Short mmCIF file of N, CA and C in Angstrom, two decimals:
data_model
loop_
_atom_site.label_atom_id
_atom_site.label_comp_id
_atom_site.label_asym_id
_atom_site.label_seq_id
_atom_site.Cartn_x
_atom_site.Cartn_y
_atom_site.Cartn_z
N UNK A 1 106.29 108.54 115.63
CA UNK A 1 106.72 107.30 114.77
C UNK A 1 106.45 106.25 115.19
N UNK A 2 106.54 105.34 115.98
CA UNK A 2 105.87 104.34 116.86
C UNK A 2 104.48 104.41 115.69
N UNK A 3 103.46 105.41 115.93
CA UNK A 3 101.99 105.10 115.40
C UNK A 3 102.55 104.62 114.61
N UNK A 4 102.89 105.51 113.55
CA UNK A 4 103.53 105.36 111.69
C UNK A 4 103.95 103.83 111.43
N UNK A 5 104.01 103.58 112.37
CA UNK A 5 104.74 101.99 112.36
C UNK A 5 103.86 100.84 112.72
N UNK A 6 103.60 101.42 113.50
CA UNK A 6 101.85 100.43 113.95
C UNK A 6 101.25 100.24 113.08
N UNK A 7 100.72 100.99 113.06
CA UNK A 7 99.67 101.45 111.95
C UNK A 7 99.98 101.07 110.40
N UNK A 8 101.20 100.27 109.72
CA UNK A 8 102.21 100.55 108.57
C UNK A 8 101.71 98.57 108.54
N UNK A 9 102.54 98.23 110.20
CA UNK A 9 102.51 96.58 110.58
C UNK A 9 101.01 96.10 109.89
N UNK A 10 99.83 96.91 110.64
CA UNK A 10 98.73 96.69 110.78
C UNK A 10 97.71 96.79 109.85
N UNK A 11 98.42 97.72 108.84
CA UNK A 11 97.76 97.26 107.30
C UNK A 11 98.08 96.18 106.59
N UNK A 12 99.16 95.98 106.45
CA UNK A 12 99.73 94.60 105.74
C UNK A 12 99.60 93.64 106.11
N UNK A 13 99.02 93.33 107.96
CA UNK A 13 98.05 92.39 108.24
C UNK A 13 96.70 91.96 107.66
N UNK A 14 95.97 93.40 107.94
CA UNK A 14 95.33 94.18 107.58
C UNK A 14 94.52 93.04 105.99
N UNK A 15 96.06 93.49 105.08
CA UNK A 15 95.11 93.54 104.14
C UNK A 15 95.76 91.56 103.38
N UNK A 16 96.75 90.82 104.39
CA UNK A 16 97.20 89.36 103.73
C UNK A 16 95.65 88.65 105.20
N UNK A 17 95.74 89.86 106.30
CA UNK A 17 94.50 87.85 106.57
C UNK A 17 92.56 88.49 105.61
N UNK A 18 92.13 89.49 104.99
CA UNK A 18 91.33 89.67 103.77
C UNK A 18 91.43 88.76 103.36
N UNK A 19 93.05 89.08 102.72
CA UNK A 19 93.17 87.50 101.53
C UNK A 19 92.95 86.37 101.88
N UNK A 20 93.46 85.97 103.24
CA UNK A 20 93.70 84.49 103.53
C UNK A 20 92.42 84.25 103.93
N UNK A 21 91.09 85.68 104.60
CA UNK A 21 89.71 84.88 104.95
C UNK A 21 89.37 84.49 103.57
N UNK A 22 89.37 85.28 102.55
CA UNK A 22 88.42 85.31 101.02
C UNK A 22 89.02 83.73 100.44
N UNK A 23 90.24 83.10 100.81
CA UNK A 23 90.88 82.29 100.24
C UNK A 23 91.15 80.51 100.64
N UNK A 24 90.71 80.58 102.40
CA UNK A 24 90.16 80.00 102.89
C UNK A 24 89.91 78.88 102.44
N UNK A 25 90.40 78.12 103.03
CA UNK A 25 90.18 75.87 102.44
C UNK A 25 88.58 75.55 103.24
N UNK A 26 88.21 76.30 104.05
CA UNK A 26 87.13 75.71 104.62
C UNK A 26 85.90 77.31 105.25
N UNK A 27 84.71 77.19 105.29
CA UNK A 27 83.67 78.45 105.68
C UNK A 27 84.23 78.68 107.21
N UNK A 28 84.52 77.43 108.12
CA UNK A 28 84.74 78.47 109.42
C UNK A 28 86.14 78.81 109.70
N UNK A 29 86.91 77.98 108.66
CA UNK A 29 88.21 78.78 108.89
C UNK A 29 88.51 80.24 107.84
N UNK A 30 87.78 80.26 107.73
CA UNK A 30 87.46 81.94 106.54
C UNK A 30 86.39 83.06 107.71
N UNK A 31 85.86 82.67 107.92
CA UNK A 31 85.20 83.39 109.78
C UNK A 31 86.02 83.37 110.76
N UNK A 32 87.22 82.39 111.13
CA UNK A 32 88.09 82.10 112.20
C UNK A 32 88.85 83.48 111.61
N UNK A 33 89.67 83.60 110.44
CA UNK A 33 90.36 84.33 110.17
C UNK A 33 89.63 85.98 109.58
N UNK A 34 88.88 85.93 109.42
CA UNK A 34 88.13 87.32 109.34
C UNK A 34 87.29 87.77 110.44
N UNK A 35 87.49 86.69 111.67
CA UNK A 35 87.06 87.56 113.01
C UNK A 35 88.15 88.07 113.59
N UNK A 36 89.64 87.82 112.79
CA UNK A 36 90.65 88.46 113.50
C UNK A 36 91.06 89.69 112.81
N UNK A 37 90.72 89.48 111.55
CA UNK A 37 90.69 90.62 110.70
C UNK A 37 90.16 91.58 110.84
N UNK A 38 88.75 91.30 111.84
CA UNK A 38 87.65 92.36 112.63
C UNK A 38 87.81 93.44 113.81
N UNK A 39 89.03 92.21 114.61
CA UNK A 39 89.27 92.50 115.77
C UNK A 39 90.75 93.41 115.47
N UNK A 40 91.41 93.30 114.09
CA UNK A 40 92.71 93.57 114.13
C UNK A 40 91.88 95.38 113.56
N UNK A 41 90.92 95.36 112.22
CA UNK A 41 89.91 96.69 112.22
C UNK A 41 89.94 97.90 113.12
N UNK A 42 89.56 97.05 114.35
CA UNK A 42 89.09 97.78 116.21
C UNK A 42 91.07 98.33 116.07
N UNK A 43 91.43 97.88 116.17
CA UNK A 43 92.98 98.45 116.65
C UNK A 43 93.61 99.19 115.65
N UNK A 44 93.20 99.40 114.06
CA UNK A 44 94.16 99.95 113.68
C UNK A 44 93.25 101.23 113.36
N UNK A 45 91.96 101.20 113.71
CA UNK A 45 91.26 102.22 113.97
C UNK A 45 91.25 103.01 115.29
N UNK A 46 91.80 102.77 116.43
CA UNK A 46 92.34 103.04 117.50
C UNK A 46 93.78 103.64 116.90
N UNK A 47 94.30 103.42 116.52
CA UNK A 47 95.67 103.70 116.03
C UNK A 47 96.06 105.28 115.26
N UNK A 48 95.21 104.91 114.56
CA UNK A 48 94.75 106.31 113.47
C UNK A 48 94.21 107.03 114.09
N UNK A 49 93.13 107.21 114.80
CA UNK A 49 92.82 108.04 115.76
C UNK A 49 93.79 108.64 116.99
N UNK A 50 94.09 107.67 117.28
CA UNK A 50 95.27 108.30 118.47
C UNK A 50 96.92 109.33 117.77
N UNK A 51 96.67 108.97 116.33
CA UNK A 51 98.19 109.97 115.63
C UNK A 51 97.55 110.51 114.96
N UNK A 52 96.08 110.74 114.04
CA UNK A 52 94.98 111.79 114.66
C UNK A 52 95.46 113.02 115.36
N UNK A 53 94.52 111.95 116.61
CA UNK A 53 95.17 113.35 117.72
C UNK A 53 96.23 114.34 117.95
N UNK A 54 97.76 112.71 118.00
CA UNK A 54 98.97 113.35 117.97
C UNK A 54 99.63 114.29 116.78
N UNK A 55 98.87 114.41 115.26
CA UNK A 55 99.24 115.54 114.65
C UNK A 55 98.55 116.62 115.20
N UNK A 56 97.34 116.36 115.35
CA UNK A 56 96.38 117.99 115.77
C UNK A 56 97.01 118.78 117.29
N UNK A 57 97.70 118.16 118.42
CA UNK A 57 98.78 118.65 119.17
C UNK A 57 99.97 118.91 119.01
N UNK A 58 100.48 118.04 117.92
CA UNK A 58 101.90 117.95 117.38
C UNK A 58 102.31 117.97 115.71
N UNK A 59 102.15 119.46 114.94
CA UNK A 59 102.07 119.21 113.99
C UNK A 59 103.33 118.40 113.20
N UNK A 60 103.40 118.00 112.03
CA UNK A 60 104.01 117.43 111.57
C UNK A 60 105.56 118.53 111.12
N UNK A 61 106.38 117.91 110.92
CA UNK A 61 107.34 119.15 110.52
C UNK A 61 107.32 119.39 109.09
N UNK A 62 107.99 120.35 109.27
CA UNK A 62 107.47 120.90 108.31
C UNK A 62 108.19 120.25 106.19
N UNK A 63 107.32 120.79 105.59
CA UNK A 63 108.18 119.64 104.10
C UNK A 63 109.57 120.30 104.19
N UNK A 64 110.37 119.67 103.37
CA UNK A 64 111.57 119.94 103.00
C UNK A 64 111.25 121.11 102.33
N UNK A 65 112.00 122.06 102.06
CA UNK A 65 111.87 123.59 101.45
C UNK A 65 112.17 122.60 100.13
N UNK A 66 113.37 121.92 99.91
CA UNK A 66 113.67 121.68 97.91
C UNK A 66 112.94 120.64 97.49
N UNK A 67 111.67 120.61 98.31
CA UNK A 67 110.42 119.66 97.14
C UNK A 67 109.51 120.37 95.77
N UNK A 68 109.39 119.83 94.74
CA UNK A 68 108.91 120.77 93.98
C UNK A 68 107.27 120.87 94.29
N UNK A 69 106.45 121.40 94.35
CA UNK A 69 105.45 121.68 94.69
C UNK A 69 104.61 120.78 94.09
N UNK A 70 104.35 119.71 92.88
CA UNK A 70 103.44 118.64 92.78
C UNK A 70 103.48 117.71 93.41
N UNK A 71 105.37 117.33 94.52
CA UNK A 71 105.96 116.47 96.03
C UNK A 71 104.99 116.69 97.26
N UNK A 72 104.91 118.31 96.88
CA UNK A 72 104.14 118.94 98.06
C UNK A 72 102.81 118.72 98.29
N UNK A 73 101.90 118.77 97.25
CA UNK A 73 101.12 118.91 97.04
C UNK A 73 100.85 116.87 97.00
N UNK A 74 101.38 116.28 96.35
CA UNK A 74 101.20 114.79 96.44
C UNK A 74 101.29 114.04 98.66
N UNK A 75 102.17 114.45 98.63
CA UNK A 75 102.49 113.89 100.17
C UNK A 75 101.36 114.44 101.13
N UNK A 76 100.71 115.23 100.63
CA UNK A 76 99.62 115.79 101.74
C UNK A 76 98.43 115.26 101.56
N UNK A 77 98.07 115.27 100.05
CA UNK A 77 96.97 114.58 99.81
C UNK A 77 97.15 112.47 99.42
N UNK A 78 98.84 112.48 100.01
CA UNK A 78 98.42 110.56 100.56
C UNK A 78 98.75 110.85 101.93
N UNK A 79 98.72 111.49 102.83
CA UNK A 79 98.66 111.55 104.00
C UNK A 79 97.29 111.51 104.41
N UNK A 80 96.47 112.79 103.93
CA UNK A 80 95.12 112.66 104.23
C UNK A 80 94.38 111.66 103.35
N UNK A 81 94.54 110.72 102.79
CA UNK A 81 94.03 109.78 102.04
C UNK A 81 93.80 108.53 103.03
N UNK A 82 95.00 108.92 103.94
CA UNK A 82 95.79 107.87 104.91
C UNK A 82 95.12 107.83 106.18
N UNK A 83 94.37 108.76 106.87
CA UNK A 83 94.09 109.49 108.02
C UNK A 83 92.37 109.14 106.99
N UNK A 84 91.81 109.28 106.26
CA UNK A 84 90.15 108.78 105.87
C UNK A 84 90.20 107.69 105.77
N UNK A 85 90.94 106.88 104.56
CA UNK A 85 90.74 105.16 105.06
C UNK A 85 91.46 104.73 105.94
N UNK A 86 92.20 105.50 106.90
CA UNK A 86 92.03 104.09 107.78
C UNK A 86 90.71 104.73 109.32
N UNK A 87 90.49 105.17 108.52
CA UNK A 87 89.58 105.66 109.80
C UNK A 87 87.78 104.68 109.25
N UNK A 88 87.58 105.50 107.78
CA UNK A 88 86.62 104.99 107.43
C UNK A 88 86.40 103.48 106.97
N UNK A 89 87.12 103.33 107.32
CA UNK A 89 87.31 101.48 107.02
C UNK A 89 86.80 100.96 107.85
N UNK A 90 87.79 100.91 108.98
CA UNK A 90 86.70 100.29 109.83
C UNK A 90 85.43 100.16 110.50
N UNK A 91 85.16 101.46 110.25
CA UNK A 91 83.65 102.19 111.03
C UNK A 91 82.83 101.93 109.58
N UNK A 92 83.06 101.48 108.59
CA UNK A 92 82.44 101.02 107.20
C UNK A 92 82.63 99.08 107.55
N UNK A 93 83.02 98.35 107.81
CA UNK A 93 83.32 97.08 108.22
C UNK A 93 82.72 97.16 109.55
N UNK A 94 82.77 97.67 110.24
CA UNK A 94 81.07 97.33 111.87
C UNK A 94 80.20 98.21 111.47
N UNK A 95 79.95 98.81 110.88
CA UNK A 95 78.36 98.97 109.60
C UNK A 95 78.30 98.12 109.20
N UNK A 96 78.40 97.48 108.46
CA UNK A 96 78.62 96.44 107.66
C UNK A 96 77.59 95.40 108.49
N UNK A 97 79.37 95.06 109.41
CA UNK A 97 78.26 94.11 110.43
C UNK A 97 77.26 94.63 111.34
N UNK A 98 77.71 95.40 111.27
CA UNK A 98 75.58 96.05 112.26
C UNK A 98 74.18 95.23 111.44
N UNK A 99 74.66 95.69 110.02
CA UNK A 99 73.51 95.46 109.57
C UNK A 99 72.88 94.02 109.00
N UNK A 100 74.19 93.32 109.38
CA UNK A 100 74.34 91.84 109.75
C UNK A 100 73.51 91.29 110.83
N UNK A 101 73.19 92.23 112.39
CA UNK A 101 72.59 92.10 113.26
C UNK A 101 74.31 92.09 114.11
N UNK A 102 75.02 92.01 113.96
CA UNK A 102 76.69 91.39 114.62
C UNK A 102 76.97 92.59 115.16
N UNK A 103 77.68 92.81 116.24
CA UNK A 103 78.63 93.39 115.98
C UNK A 103 79.78 93.21 115.85
N UNK A 104 81.07 93.42 116.83
CA UNK A 104 82.79 92.89 116.25
C UNK A 104 83.14 93.25 117.74
N UNK A 105 83.62 90.85 118.03
CA UNK A 105 84.76 90.61 119.43
C UNK A 105 85.99 91.52 119.00
N UNK A 106 86.79 91.72 119.87
CA UNK A 106 87.80 92.49 119.82
C UNK A 106 88.98 91.40 120.65
N UNK A 107 89.01 90.16 119.83
CA UNK A 107 90.15 89.43 120.57
C UNK A 107 89.63 89.23 121.61
N UNK A 108 88.80 88.59 121.69
CA UNK A 108 87.64 88.24 122.91
C UNK A 108 87.89 89.14 124.49
N UNK A 109 88.30 90.08 124.41
CA UNK A 109 88.77 91.47 125.41
C UNK A 109 87.61 92.17 125.29
N UNK A 110 86.87 92.18 124.32
CA UNK A 110 86.12 93.35 124.45
C UNK A 110 85.49 93.26 123.09
N UNK A 111 84.00 93.43 123.54
CA UNK A 111 82.64 93.27 122.40
C UNK A 111 82.01 94.49 121.76
N UNK A 112 82.69 95.16 120.85
CA UNK A 112 81.85 96.29 120.23
C UNK A 112 80.10 96.11 119.76
N UNK A 113 79.05 95.96 120.34
CA UNK A 113 78.03 95.76 119.96
C UNK A 113 77.94 96.76 118.65
N UNK A 114 76.63 95.30 118.13
CA UNK A 114 76.22 96.30 116.38
C UNK A 114 75.49 97.06 117.06
N UNK A 115 75.74 98.48 116.05
CA UNK A 115 75.54 99.86 115.97
C UNK A 115 74.14 99.46 115.60
N UNK A 116 72.99 100.59 116.11
CA UNK A 116 71.65 100.41 115.88
C UNK A 116 70.87 101.18 114.41
N UNK A 117 70.95 100.03 113.82
CA UNK A 117 70.70 100.15 112.44
C UNK A 117 69.61 99.07 112.43
N UNK A 118 69.14 98.83 111.01
CA UNK A 118 68.34 98.25 110.73
C UNK A 118 68.56 97.02 110.09
N UNK A 119 68.37 95.74 109.82
CA UNK A 119 69.05 94.92 109.30
C UNK A 119 69.45 94.93 108.04
N UNK A 120 70.25 94.50 107.03
CA UNK A 120 70.11 95.00 105.63
C UNK A 120 70.75 93.96 105.20
N UNK A 121 70.80 92.88 105.38
CA UNK A 121 71.99 92.19 105.20
C UNK A 121 72.19 92.45 103.39
N UNK A 122 72.02 92.41 102.18
CA UNK A 122 71.96 92.92 101.02
C UNK A 122 73.07 94.17 101.34
N UNK A 123 72.20 95.48 101.88
CA UNK A 123 73.28 96.48 102.06
C UNK A 123 74.60 96.37 102.83
N UNK A 124 74.65 95.08 103.65
CA UNK A 124 76.06 94.95 104.43
C UNK A 124 77.13 94.56 103.48
N UNK A 125 76.23 93.54 102.41
CA UNK A 125 77.17 93.02 101.10
C UNK A 125 77.69 94.39 100.09
N UNK A 126 76.81 95.53 100.36
CA UNK A 126 77.27 96.46 99.22
C UNK A 126 78.50 97.00 100.13
N UNK A 127 78.17 97.84 101.26
CA UNK A 127 78.96 98.39 102.05
C UNK A 127 80.19 97.44 102.56
N UNK A 128 80.52 96.07 101.79
CA UNK A 128 81.47 95.10 102.37
C UNK A 128 82.57 95.59 100.81
N UNK A 129 81.59 95.56 100.17
CA UNK A 129 82.58 95.85 99.18
C UNK A 129 82.81 96.99 98.68
N UNK A 130 82.13 98.33 99.25
CA UNK A 130 83.23 98.93 98.64
C UNK A 130 83.74 99.74 100.16
N UNK A 131 83.97 98.77 101.05
CA UNK A 131 85.27 98.29 101.95
C UNK A 131 86.63 97.77 101.22
N UNK A 132 86.32 96.83 100.50
CA UNK A 132 87.05 96.02 100.10
C UNK A 132 87.90 97.56 98.70
N UNK A 133 86.93 98.00 98.38
CA UNK A 133 87.42 98.58 96.74
C UNK A 133 88.13 99.94 97.53
N UNK A 134 88.00 100.47 99.20
CA UNK A 134 88.77 101.07 99.92
C UNK A 134 89.95 100.40 100.64
N UNK A 135 89.95 99.04 100.23
CA UNK A 135 90.89 98.30 100.60
C UNK A 135 92.24 98.29 99.55
N UNK A 136 91.30 98.27 98.49
CA UNK A 136 92.47 98.57 97.74
C UNK A 136 93.15 100.08 96.65
N UNK A 137 92.26 100.93 97.17
CA UNK A 137 92.81 102.27 97.19
C UNK A 137 94.11 102.42 97.80
N UNK A 138 94.02 101.73 99.52
CA UNK A 138 94.34 102.46 100.80
C UNK A 138 95.98 101.25 100.57
N UNK A 139 95.89 100.60 99.17
CA UNK A 139 97.56 99.35 98.76
C UNK A 139 97.75 100.52 98.28
N UNK A 140 97.02 101.07 96.81
CA UNK A 140 97.95 102.02 95.87
C UNK A 140 98.13 102.93 96.69
N UNK A 141 97.36 104.28 97.18
CA UNK A 141 98.38 105.06 98.27
C UNK A 141 99.26 104.21 99.25
N UNK A 142 99.45 103.19 99.82
CA UNK A 142 100.67 103.39 100.15
C UNK A 142 101.89 103.20 99.39
N UNK A 143 101.57 101.90 97.98
CA UNK A 143 102.54 102.04 96.77
C UNK A 143 103.13 103.14 96.52
N UNK A 144 102.08 104.76 96.12
CA UNK A 144 102.45 106.30 95.73
C UNK A 144 103.19 106.48 97.13
N UNK A 145 103.51 105.96 98.66
CA UNK A 145 103.85 106.46 99.48
C UNK A 145 105.32 106.12 99.57
N UNK A 146 105.49 104.70 99.78
CA UNK A 146 106.39 103.95 99.69
C UNK A 146 107.77 103.55 98.10
N UNK A 147 107.24 104.61 96.99
CA UNK A 147 107.69 105.07 95.93
C UNK A 147 108.54 106.13 96.24
N UNK A 148 107.48 107.43 96.96
CA UNK A 148 108.46 108.65 97.07
C UNK A 148 109.13 108.38 98.43
N UNK A 149 109.12 107.29 99.01
CA UNK A 149 110.31 107.02 100.17
C UNK A 149 111.31 106.65 99.42
N UNK A 150 111.48 106.14 98.46
CA UNK A 150 112.39 105.39 97.52
C UNK A 150 112.75 106.67 96.49
N UNK A 151 111.70 107.46 96.02
CA UNK A 151 112.90 108.43 95.26
C UNK A 151 114.05 109.42 96.05
N UNK A 152 113.20 109.35 97.81
CA UNK A 152 114.01 110.61 98.16
C UNK A 152 115.46 109.60 98.47
N UNK A 153 114.92 108.39 98.97
CA UNK A 153 115.91 107.61 99.69
C UNK A 153 117.33 107.39 98.81
N UNK A 154 116.93 106.71 97.60
CA UNK A 154 117.54 106.99 95.82
C UNK A 154 118.10 107.83 94.76
N UNK A 155 117.15 108.55 95.00
CA UNK A 155 117.40 109.77 93.93
C UNK A 155 118.05 110.96 94.65
N UNK A 156 117.29 111.07 95.45
CA UNK A 156 117.26 112.29 96.07
C UNK A 156 118.36 112.34 96.85
N UNK A 157 118.49 111.71 97.31
CA UNK A 157 119.40 111.25 98.55
C UNK A 157 119.20 112.38 99.35
N UNK A 158 117.90 112.57 99.78
CA UNK A 158 118.08 114.01 101.36
C UNK A 158 117.58 113.41 102.35
N UNK A 159 117.69 112.14 102.86
CA UNK A 159 117.62 111.95 104.07
C UNK A 159 116.23 112.28 104.90
N UNK A 160 115.30 112.54 104.05
CA UNK A 160 114.07 112.17 104.49
C UNK A 160 113.64 111.30 105.08
N UNK A 161 114.03 110.36 104.78
CA UNK A 161 113.54 108.43 105.41
C UNK A 161 114.15 108.36 106.24
N UNK A 162 114.90 109.31 106.64
CA UNK A 162 115.32 109.13 108.70
C UNK A 162 114.21 110.19 109.69
N UNK A 163 113.62 110.80 108.32
CA UNK A 163 112.83 111.46 109.50
C UNK A 163 111.36 110.28 110.24
N UNK A 164 111.48 109.09 109.79
CA UNK A 164 110.26 107.68 110.04
C UNK A 164 111.52 107.12 111.02
N UNK A 165 112.39 106.77 110.73
CA UNK A 165 113.40 105.61 110.97
C UNK A 165 113.44 105.60 112.51
N UNK A 166 113.47 105.12 113.81
CA UNK A 166 113.79 104.94 115.06
C UNK A 166 115.40 105.17 115.32
N UNK A 167 116.12 104.41 114.25
CA UNK A 167 117.46 105.01 113.86
C UNK A 167 118.23 105.95 113.23
N UNK A 168 119.65 105.98 112.38
CA UNK A 168 119.80 106.52 111.57
C UNK A 168 119.83 108.79 111.71
N UNK A 169 120.18 109.28 111.16
CA UNK A 169 120.57 110.90 111.21
C UNK A 169 120.12 111.36 109.86
N UNK A 170 118.89 112.30 110.30
CA UNK A 170 118.74 112.74 108.90
C UNK A 170 120.00 113.73 108.12
N UNK A 171 119.73 113.71 107.17
CA UNK A 171 121.14 114.03 106.42
C UNK A 171 120.85 115.83 106.53
N UNK A 172 121.97 116.06 106.93
CA UNK A 172 122.23 118.18 107.26
C UNK A 172 122.18 118.65 106.51
#
């Protein structure tokens, strides 16, 4: 549960940092903001890997029996896409930075070295374009996830939301 909410906060912060970095008043300010974006990306990657490891040893509770087939499929698809995107996006960012010849500084605490790849600024730019497209896909998947939660809370009133909240009790 904690990993879920930390990842949710991380994704929202990443989105806002990316937008702020792209719209910064100066190039220096943009670099500083994007430095925080890169740092938080490493944290998101570690959280996503921790959540995936947790899921491998502690499987999700079964989906509610009243769910329609399409709801079950959509729930599994969105969760799979979350893992794929939350792992692939930070790795792609690190790979692109490496193609510029740069590592990733993580909040001044640790620095990930550049990956051993050939310098290719043009290729790095293309990777960052894919990274941005994946960011849009992540926002779409997040919106679908939130809409599903709202449906279960406001329409079905099945208490499904309480499975992921630290307070309250699921409907019996």
